[in-house]
Coordinates of C-alpha atoms in Angstrom, one line a residue:
M290 CA -180.3 113.0 -12.1
Q291 CA -183.1 112.2 -9.7
E292 CA -182.2 110.5 -6.4
E293 CA -184.6 108.0 -4.9
F294 CA -185.5 107.6 -1.3
D295 CA -188.0 105.5 0.6
I296 CA -189.1 108.5 2.7
A297 CA -188.5 112.2 2.3
I298 CA -189.1 114.7 5.1
L299 CA -189.5 118.4 4.6
G300 CA -188.2 119.9 7.8
R301 CA -185.6 119.2 10.4
G302 CA -187.3 120.1 13.7
A303 CA -188.9 118.1 16.5
A304 CA -191.6 116.5 14.4
A305 CA -189.2 115.6 11.6
F306 CA -186.6 114.0 13.9
S307 CA -189.2 112.1 15.9
F308 CA -190.7 110.7 12.7
A309 CA -187.3 109.9 11.2
I310 CA -186.0 108.1 14.3
K311 CA -189.3 106.1 14.8
T312 CA -189.3 105.2 11.1
S313 CA -185.7 104.0 11.4
E314 CA -186.6 101.9 14.4
L315 CA -189.6 100.3 12.6
S316 CA -187.6 99.6 9.5
H317 CA -184.6 98.3 11.5
N318 CA -182.5 101.2 10.0
Q319 CA -183.3 99.8 6.5
A320 CA -185.5 102.7 5.2
K321 CA -183.5 105.2 3.2
I322 CA -184.6 108.6 4.6
V323 CA -183.8 112.2 3.8
M324 CA -184.5 115.3 5.8
I325 CA -184.6 118.5 3.8
G326 CA -184.2 121.9 5.3
Y327 CA -182.2 125.1 5.7
G328 CA -180.6 126.9 8.6
F329 CA -179.8 125.2 11.9
I330 CA -181.3 121.8 12.5
G331 CA -183.5 121.3 15.5
G332 CA -186.4 123.6 14.6
T333 CA -187.9 126.5 16.5
C334 CA -187.8 125.3 20.1
V335 CA -184.1 124.6 20.5
N336 CA -182.8 127.4 18.4
V337 CA -185.1 130.4 18.9
G338 CA -188.0 129.2 21.0
C339 CA -188.5 127.5 24.3
V340 CA -184.8 126.8 25.1
P341 CA -183.4 130.4 24.8
S342 CA -186.6 132.0 26.1
K343 CA -186.6 130.0 29.3
Y344 CA -182.9 130.6 29.8
I345 CA -183.3 134.4 29.6
L346 CA -186.4 134.2 31.8
E347 CA -184.5 132.3 34.5
S348 CA -181.5 134.7 34.2
A349 CA -183.8 137.7 34.5
K350 CA -185.6 136.3 37.6
L351 CA -182.3 135.7 39.3
Y352 CA -181.2 139.2 38.5
Q353 CA -184.4 140.6 40.0
K354 CA -183.9 138.6 43.2
M355 CA -180.3 140.0 43.4
I356 CA -181.7 143.6 43.2
H357 CA -184.8 142.9 45.3
P358 CA -184.1 140.0 47.7
P359 CA -187.4 138.5 48.8
F360 CA -186.4 137.9 52.4
P361 CA -185.6 140.5 55.1
G362 CA -182.0 140.9 56.2
I363 CA -180.5 139.9 52.9
S364 CA -178.9 142.4 50.5
S365 CA -176.6 142.2 47.6
D366 CA -173.8 144.7 47.1
E367 CA -173.2 143.7 43.4
N368 CA -176.0 143.4 41.0
S369 CA -174.3 144.3 37.7
L370 CA -175.5 143.0 34.4
D371 CA -173.4 142.3 31.3
F372 CA -176.1 142.1 28.7
R373 CA -173.8 141.1 25.9
K374 CA -172.3 138.2 27.8
L375 CA -175.7 137.0 28.8
M376 CA -176.9 137.0 25.2
E377 CA -173.7 135.3 24.0
S378 CA -174.3 132.6 26.6
I379 CA -177.7 131.9 25.2
E380 CA -176.1 131.2 21.8
N381 CA -173.7 128.8 23.5
L382 CA -176.6 127.1 25.2
T383 CA -178.6 126.6 22.0
S384 CA -175.7 125.3 20.0
G385 CA -174.9 122.8 22.7
E386 CA -178.4 121.6 23.0
R387 CA -178.6 121.4 19.2
K388 CA -175.5 119.3 19.1
T389 CA -176.5 117.0 21.9
K390 CA -180.2 116.3 21.0
Y391 CA -180.0 116.6 17.2
E392 CA -176.6 116.5 15.5
D393 CA -175.1 113.8 17.7
V394 CA -178.3 111.7 17.6
L395 CA -178.0 111.4 13.8
T396 CA -174.8 109.4 14.2
Y397 CA -176.9 106.5 15.5
Y398 CA -178.9 106.4 12.3
P399 CA -176.7 106.1 9.2
N400 CA -179.8 105.6 7.0
I401 CA -181.0 109.2 7.7
H402 CA -179.5 111.6 5.3
I403 CA -179.5 115.4 5.6
M404 CA -180.0 117.6 2.5
N405 CA -179.6 121.4 2.8
G406 CA -182.0 123.6 0.9
R407 CA -185.6 124.6 0.4
G408 CA -187.9 121.8 -0.9
R409 CA -191.1 122.1 -2.9
F410 CA -193.4 119.6 -4.6
L411 CA -193.1 118.8 -8.3
G412 CA -195.7 116.1 -7.9
P413 CA -197.2 113.7 -5.3
D414 CA -193.9 111.8 -5.0
R415 CA -191.3 114.2 -6.4
L416 CA -189.5 117.2 -4.8
E417 CA -187.2 119.9 -6.0
V418 CA -184.6 121.1 -3.5
V419 CA -182.9 124.5 -4.1
N420 CA -179.7 125.4 -2.2
G421 CA -178.3 128.6 -3.5
N422 CA -177.6 128.1 -7.2
E423 CA -177.8 124.3 -6.9
R424 CA -181.0 122.5 -7.8
S425 CA -181.7 118.8 -7.4
E426 CA -184.7 116.5 -7.7
I427 CA -185.6 113.5 -5.5
S428 CA -188.4 111.0 -5.4
A429 CA -189.9 109.2 -2.5
D430 CA -192.5 106.5 -1.9
N431 CA -193.8 108.6 1.1
I432 CA -193.3 112.2 2.1
V433 CA -193.7 113.9 5.4
I434 CA -194.3 117.6 5.8
A435 CA -192.8 119.0 9.0
T436 CA -191.7 122.5 8.0
G437 CA -192.9 124.1 11.3
S438 CA -193.8 127.7 11.6
S439 CA -192.3 131.2 11.5
S440 CA -193.0 134.6 12.9
S441 CA -196.0 136.3 11.2
Y442 CA -196.2 140.0 10.4
P443 CA -199.5 141.8 11.0
N444 CA -201.1 144.0 8.4
I445 CA -200.1 147.3 10.0
K446 CA -199.0 150.4 8.1
G447 CA -195.2 150.7 8.1
V448 CA -194.5 147.0 8.9
K449 CA -193.8 146.0 5.3
E450 CA -191.3 148.9 4.8
L451 CA -189.6 148.3 8.2
K452 CA -189.7 144.5 8.2
G453 CA -185.9 144.1 8.0
E454 CA -185.4 146.3 11.1
L455 CA -188.2 145.1 13.4
L456 CA -187.3 142.4 15.8
T457 CA -189.3 139.1 16.1
S458 CA -189.1 136.2 18.6
D459 CA -186.7 134.6 16.1
S460 CA -184.3 137.5 15.7
V461 CA -184.4 139.0 19.2
W462 CA -181.6 136.6 20.2
N463 CA -179.2 138.6 17.9
L464 CA -179.3 141.6 20.3
R465 CA -176.0 142.4 22.0
E466 CA -176.6 145.9 23.3
K467 CA -179.5 146.3 25.8
P468 CA -182.1 148.7 24.4
H469 CA -183.4 151.4 26.7
S470 CA -187.0 150.8 25.6
M471 CA -189.0 148.3 23.5
G472 CA -192.5 148.2 22.1
I473 CA -194.0 144.7 21.5
I474 CA -196.9 144.2 19.3
G475 CA -198.9 141.1 20.3
G476 CA -200.1 139.7 23.6
G477 CA -199.7 136.0 23.5
Y478 CA -197.4 133.9 25.6
I479 CA -194.4 134.8 23.5
A480 CA -194.9 138.5 23.9
L481 CA -195.5 138.1 27.7
E482 CA -192.5 135.9 28.3
L483 CA -190.0 137.9 26.3
G484 CA -191.5 141.2 27.4
Q485 CA -191.2 140.3 31.1
A486 CA -187.7 138.9 30.7
L487 CA -186.4 142.0 29.0
S488 CA -188.1 144.3 31.5
M489 CA -186.6 142.4 34.4
L490 CA -183.2 143.0 32.8
G491 CA -183.9 146.8 32.8
V492 CA -185.5 147.4 29.4
N493 CA -188.7 149.6 29.6
V494 CA -191.2 147.4 27.8
T495 CA -194.7 148.2 26.6
I496 CA -196.9 145.4 25.2
F497 CA -199.7 146.3 22.9
K498 CA -202.4 143.7 23.2
H499 CA -205.6 143.9 21.1
H500 CA -207.6 141.4 23.2
D501 CA -207.9 141.2 27.0
T502 CA -207.3 137.4 27.0
I503 CA -204.0 135.5 26.4
N504 CA -205.8 132.7 24.7
R505 CA -209.0 133.6 22.9
M506 CA -210.7 130.5 24.4
G507 CA -209.4 131.2 27.8
D508 CA -211.1 132.8 30.8
R509 CA -210.8 136.6 30.9
D510 CA -210.7 136.7 34.7
V511 CA -207.7 134.3 35.0
D512 CA -205.8 135.9 32.1
R513 CA -206.3 139.3 33.6
K514 CA -204.9 138.2 36.9
L515 CA -201.8 136.9 35.2
I516 CA -201.3 140.1 33.2
D517 CA -201.8 142.2 36.3
A518 CA -199.3 140.0 38.3
I519 CA -196.5 140.5 35.8
Q520 CA -196.8 144.2 35.3
S521 CA -194.1 146.4 36.9
D522 CA -192.3 149.7 36.7
H523 CA -190.5 148.4 33.6
L524 CA -193.4 146.4 32.0
K525 CA -196.7 147.8 30.9
V526 CA -199.3 145.7 29.2
L527 CA -201.9 147.8 27.3
T528 CA -205.0 145.7 26.5
G529 CA -207.6 146.8 24.0
Y530 CA -205.0 148.7 21.9
S531 CA -205.0 148.4 18.1
V532 CA -201.7 149.4 16.5
N533 CA -202.4 151.5 13.4
E534 CA -198.9 152.4 12.2
I535 CA -195.2 152.1 12.9
K536 CA -192.9 154.9 11.9
K537 CA -189.1 155.3 11.9
N538 CA -188.0 158.6 13.5
G539 CA -184.2 158.8 13.2
T540 CA -182.8 156.1 15.4
S541 CA -186.1 155.4 17.2
Y542 CA -189.6 154.1 16.3
E543 CA -193.0 155.6 16.8
I544 CA -196.0 153.3 17.4
I545 CA -199.4 154.9 16.8
A546 CA -202.2 153.0 18.6
E547 CA -205.9 153.4 19.1
N548 CA -207.9 152.6 22.2
E549 CA -211.6 153.2 22.4
G550 CA -211.4 155.8 19.7
S551 CA -208.5 157.7 21.2
I552 CA -205.2 157.8 19.3
S553 CA -201.9 157.7 21.2
K554 CA -198.3 157.9 20.1
F555 CA -195.4 156.0 21.8
E556 CA -191.7 156.1 21.1
F557 CA -189.2 153.2 21.5
E558 CA -185.6 152.4 20.7
K559 CA -186.7 148.9 19.4
V560 CA -189.9 147.3 18.3
M561 CA -190.6 143.6 18.3
I562 CA -193.4 141.8 16.4
A563 CA -194.8 139.0 18.5
S564 CA -198.3 138.8 17.1
G565 CA -198.2 135.0 16.4
R566 CA -196.7 132.4 14.1
K567 CA -197.8 131.0 10.8
A568 CA -197.5 127.6 9.3
N569 CA -194.7 127.3 6.7
V570 CA -196.7 126.2 3.7
E571 CA -196.4 129.1 1.3
S572 CA -193.4 127.9 -0.8
L573 CA -194.2 124.2 -0.8
D574 CA -196.5 124.1 -3.9
L575 CA -198.9 121.8 -2.0
E576 CA -201.4 121.9 -4.8
K577 CA -199.1 119.9 -7.0
A578 CA -199.2 117.1 -4.4
G579 CA -203.0 117.3 -3.8
V580 CA -202.5 118.3 -0.2
K581 CA -205.3 120.5 1.3
Y582 CA -204.5 123.4 3.7
N583 CA -205.8 126.7 4.9
S584 CA -204.5 129.8 6.6
R585 CA -204.0 127.8 9.8
G586 CA -202.0 125.0 8.3
I587 CA -202.3 121.6 6.7
T588 CA -205.4 119.5 7.2
V589 CA -204.8 116.0 8.6
D590 CA -206.7 113.2 10.1
E591 CA -206.0 111.6 13.5
S592 CA -203.2 109.5 12.0
M593 CA -201.5 112.7 10.7
C594 CA -202.3 111.7 7.1
T595 CA -203.1 114.5 4.7
S596 CA -205.7 114.6 1.8
N597 CA -203.0 112.6 -0.1
S598 CA -202.8 109.1 1.4
Q599 CA -199.0 108.9 0.7
I600 CA -198.2 112.2 2.4
Y601 CA -198.3 112.9 6.1
A602 CA -197.8 116.1 8.1
A603 CA -196.8 116.8 11.7
G604 CA -195.9 119.7 14.0
D605 CA -196.5 123.4 13.8
V606 CA -197.3 123.2 10.0
V607 CA -200.5 121.3 10.9
E608 CA -203.9 123.0 11.6
Q609 CA -204.4 122.4 15.3
K610 CA -205.1 124.0 18.7
F611 CA -201.7 123.6 20.3
N612 CA -198.3 124.4 18.7
L613 CA -196.0 122.8 21.2
E614 CA -192.7 120.9 20.7
T615 CA -194.0 118.0 22.7
I616 CA -197.0 117.7 20.5
A617 CA -194.9 118.0 17.3
A618 CA -192.7 115.1 18.5
R619 CA -195.7 113.1 19.4
E620 CA -197.3 113.6 16.0
G621 CA -194.1 112.6 14.3
T622 CA -194.3 109.2 16.1
I623 CA -198.0 108.8 15.3
A624 CA -197.3 109.5 11.6
A625 CA -194.5 106.9 11.6
N626 CA -196.6 104.2 13.3
A627 CA -199.6 104.9 11.0
M628 CA -197.4 104.8 7.9
F629 CA -196.1 101.4 8.9
G630 CA -199.5 100.0 9.9
Q631 CA -198.6 100.0 13.6
P632 CA -201.1 100.9 16.3
Y633 CA -201.0 104.5 17.5
V634 CA -202.8 106.7 20.1
P635 CA -204.1 109.9 18.6
V636 CA -203.5 113.2 20.2
D637 CA -206.3 114.1 22.7
E638 CA -206.2 117.9 23.2
T639 CA -208.4 117.5 26.3
F640 CA -205.4 116.3 28.3
I641 CA -202.7 118.5 26.9
P642 CA -201.2 120.9 29.5
W643 CA -199.7 124.2 28.4
G644 CA -198.0 127.0 30.2
I645 CA -196.6 130.5 30.2
F646 CA -193.2 130.8 31.8
T647 CA -193.6 134.3 33.2
D648 CA -193.1 135.1 36.9
P649 CA -195.5 134.0 38.3
Q650 CA -196.2 131.3 35.7
G651 CA -199.5 130.4 34.3
A652 CA -200.5 126.8 33.4
F653 CA -203.7 125.3 32.2
V654 CA -205.2 121.9 31.3
G655 CA -208.6 120.8 30.2
Y656 CA -211.5 123.1 29.5
S657 CA -211.7 126.7 30.3
E658 CA -215.0 128.1 31.7
N659 CA -215.5 129.9 28.5
E660 CA -215.3 126.7 26.5
L661 CA -217.7 124.9 29.0
R662 CA -220.2 127.6 28.5
Q663 CA -220.0 127.5 24.7
K664 CA -220.5 123.7 24.9
G665 CA -223.4 124.0 27.2
I666 CA -221.8 121.8 29.9
A667 CA -223.3 122.3 33.3
H668 CA -220.4 123.0 35.7
E669 CA -219.2 124.6 38.9
S670 CA -215.9 126.2 39.9
V671 CA -213.8 127.1 42.9
E672 CA -211.0 129.5 43.1
I673 CA -208.5 130.4 45.8
D674 CA -205.8 133.0 46.0
L675 CA -202.2 131.7 46.2
E676 CA -202.0 133.5 49.6
S677 CA -204.0 130.5 51.0
V678 CA -201.2 128.1 50.3
P679 CA -198.6 128.0 53.1
K680 CA -195.6 127.4 50.9
A681 CA -196.4 130.6 48.9
R682 CA -196.3 132.6 52.2
I683 CA -193.1 130.9 53.2
I684 CA -191.2 131.9 50.0
N685 CA -192.9 135.3 49.9
E686 CA -194.4 134.7 46.4
T687 CA -198.2 135.0 46.9
K688 CA -199.3 136.4 43.5
G689 CA -201.6 133.9 41.9
I690 CA -204.6 131.6 42.0
Y691 CA -205.8 128.0 41.8
K692 CA -209.1 127.5 39.8
L693 CA -210.8 124.2 39.5
L694 CA -213.7 123.5 37.0
F695 CA -215.9 120.5 37.6
S696 CA -219.1 118.9 36.4
A697 CA -222.3 120.0 38.3
D698 CA -223.6 116.4 38.6
D699 CA -220.7 114.1 39.5
H700 CA -218.1 116.7 40.4
K701 CA -215.5 115.2 37.9
I702 CA -212.7 117.7 37.2
L703 CA -213.0 119.3 33.8
G704 CA -210.3 121.9 33.9
I705 CA -207.5 123.3 36.1
Q706 CA -205.9 126.7 35.9
V707 CA -202.9 127.7 38.0
I708 CA -201.0 131.0 38.4
S709 CA -198.1 130.5 40.7
P710 CA -194.4 129.9 41.0
M711 CA -193.6 126.5 39.2
A712 CA -197.1 126.3 37.8
T713 CA -195.7 124.6 34.6
E714 CA -194.4 121.8 36.8
I715 CA -197.6 121.6 39.0
I716 CA -200.0 121.4 36.0
M717 CA -198.8 117.9 35.2
E718 CA -200.6 116.7 38.3
G719 CA -203.6 118.4 36.8
A720 CA -203.2 116.5 33.6
Y721 CA -203.1 113.2 35.5
I722 CA -206.2 114.2 37.5
L723 CA -208.2 114.8 34.3
R724 CA -206.9 111.7 32.5
N725 CA -207.9 109.6 35.5
N726 CA -211.4 111.1 35.6
M727 CA -211.0 112.2 39.2
S728 CA -213.6 114.2 41.2
I729 CA -213.2 117.1 43.5
E730 CA -213.8 114.7 46.4
D731 CA -210.9 112.6 45.2
L732 CA -208.6 115.6 45.3
V733 CA -209.6 116.3 48.9
S734 CA -208.7 112.7 49.9
M735 CA -205.2 113.0 48.3
T736 CA -202.3 113.5 50.7
H737 CA -199.7 116.1 49.5
I738 CA -196.2 116.8 50.7
F739 CA -196.2 119.8 53.0
P740 CA -195.2 122.5 52.4
T741 CA -195.5 122.6 48.6
I742 CA -197.0 125.0 46.1
S743 CA -198.8 122.0 44.5
E744 CA -200.8 121.6 47.8
G745 CA -202.9 124.4 46.4
I746 CA -204.8 121.9 44.2
K747 CA -206.0 120.1 47.4
I748 CA -206.8 123.3 49.2
A749 CA -208.8 124.6 46.3
A750 CA -210.8 121.4 46.3
Q751 CA -211.4 121.7 50.0
S752 CA -212.7 125.2 49.5
Y753 CA -215.8 123.7 47.7
S754 CA -217.2 122.2 50.9
R755 CA -215.7 124.2 53.7
D756 CA -214.3 127.5 54.8
I757 CA -210.5 127.0 54.4
S758 CA -209.7 130.0 56.6
K759 CA -211.0 128.0 59.5
M760 CA -208.8 124.9 58.8
S761 CA -205.6 124.1 60.7
C762 CA -202.5 123.2 58.7
C763 CA -202.8 120.0 56.6
M764 CA -206.3 119.3 57.8
E765 CA -208.7 117.2 55.7

């Protein structure tokens, strides 16, 4: 028997929940909605992504400060680490967040139903849901695809055979015994964050990174400074290395990598694949629904509508520049408003800030210098070392930079790049600066609280027109 719904949602993460809740509000809880998915509800971020990764990073930073206090005269007699207890506490955190922000929220919306299983299209308005040996069919007037993304595996010899043993950013949270060493394949923000966190907890980590930039559209000089800032005795980032093969040698793994024609071999207790994520589209049978997609995800317009006007898509499953939980939730709301004929504000990637939660952190908004050159936009830039910011000297954390990009004619800010403590908090000021079309002169005239790390934005702006080494404190 086929069950009928007003709206069916494939997925149960941030985009799916945002859409379901907004739709419920617009329909005054009258729309009959079903969310279809498997595993824990809440999606990547709360279960295996941003929530646990930031927790382990903060734990690792604290552990390092216990071992190496940043101020003279302070020492710690006890700096023990119970790795198992730490990892178990991460599981408690994610289950608590999942309950508070997802499971409990559903109690306010009795019209939203949860169906466990994997869904696929049988037609433009029909889905099959498989849960173990059980199969059911449903129909819906509108369908939303919000199936998110999952760890992708590179085409490297040995990966297919060892897939069940290799760690990913999804499975690393199952570790209970601290490995002595770990090789990480991939050099994006996931690899850098988890690699540094584990290294600060005492794991000898080597990251194999094919490119010398974190984001291919980013600026090599800035990315290089962040990579250099996070390397330590326990963390090595090898750029320009192509991994050719992974082998199992007894209880350890051998990575064979090539750099400038030279072959090197490395041995690790564990290996993690962190070479990116892929949109979860493979098992959906999108062709039966007339939904167009490519290797990067589903194609949508600014309203999140797919090539089938009755089907929308949102979140990491969509082809787009940024895969962030905040964007996924925003897109779910846009799709709901568009479906109900309500006004919506499309996502503008120009003003989207993004960050890397390493220590120091990296945060970015607007254009990179590389992008400005490719677009042929005449521009100038200023850059200061974090050492120039008094608060950085006060807290003894001076690794980092502030870089401002601005138009050559009217000096309007086009991009801001920050490497510093709390950069991911500071960059929101940068997002407001870009959204309000402010100039470098506007930044100079802004009064900041002293002493703060965010004061670096003003000091960087001042460096355009004067020698900041000749300025007294707080001078304009």
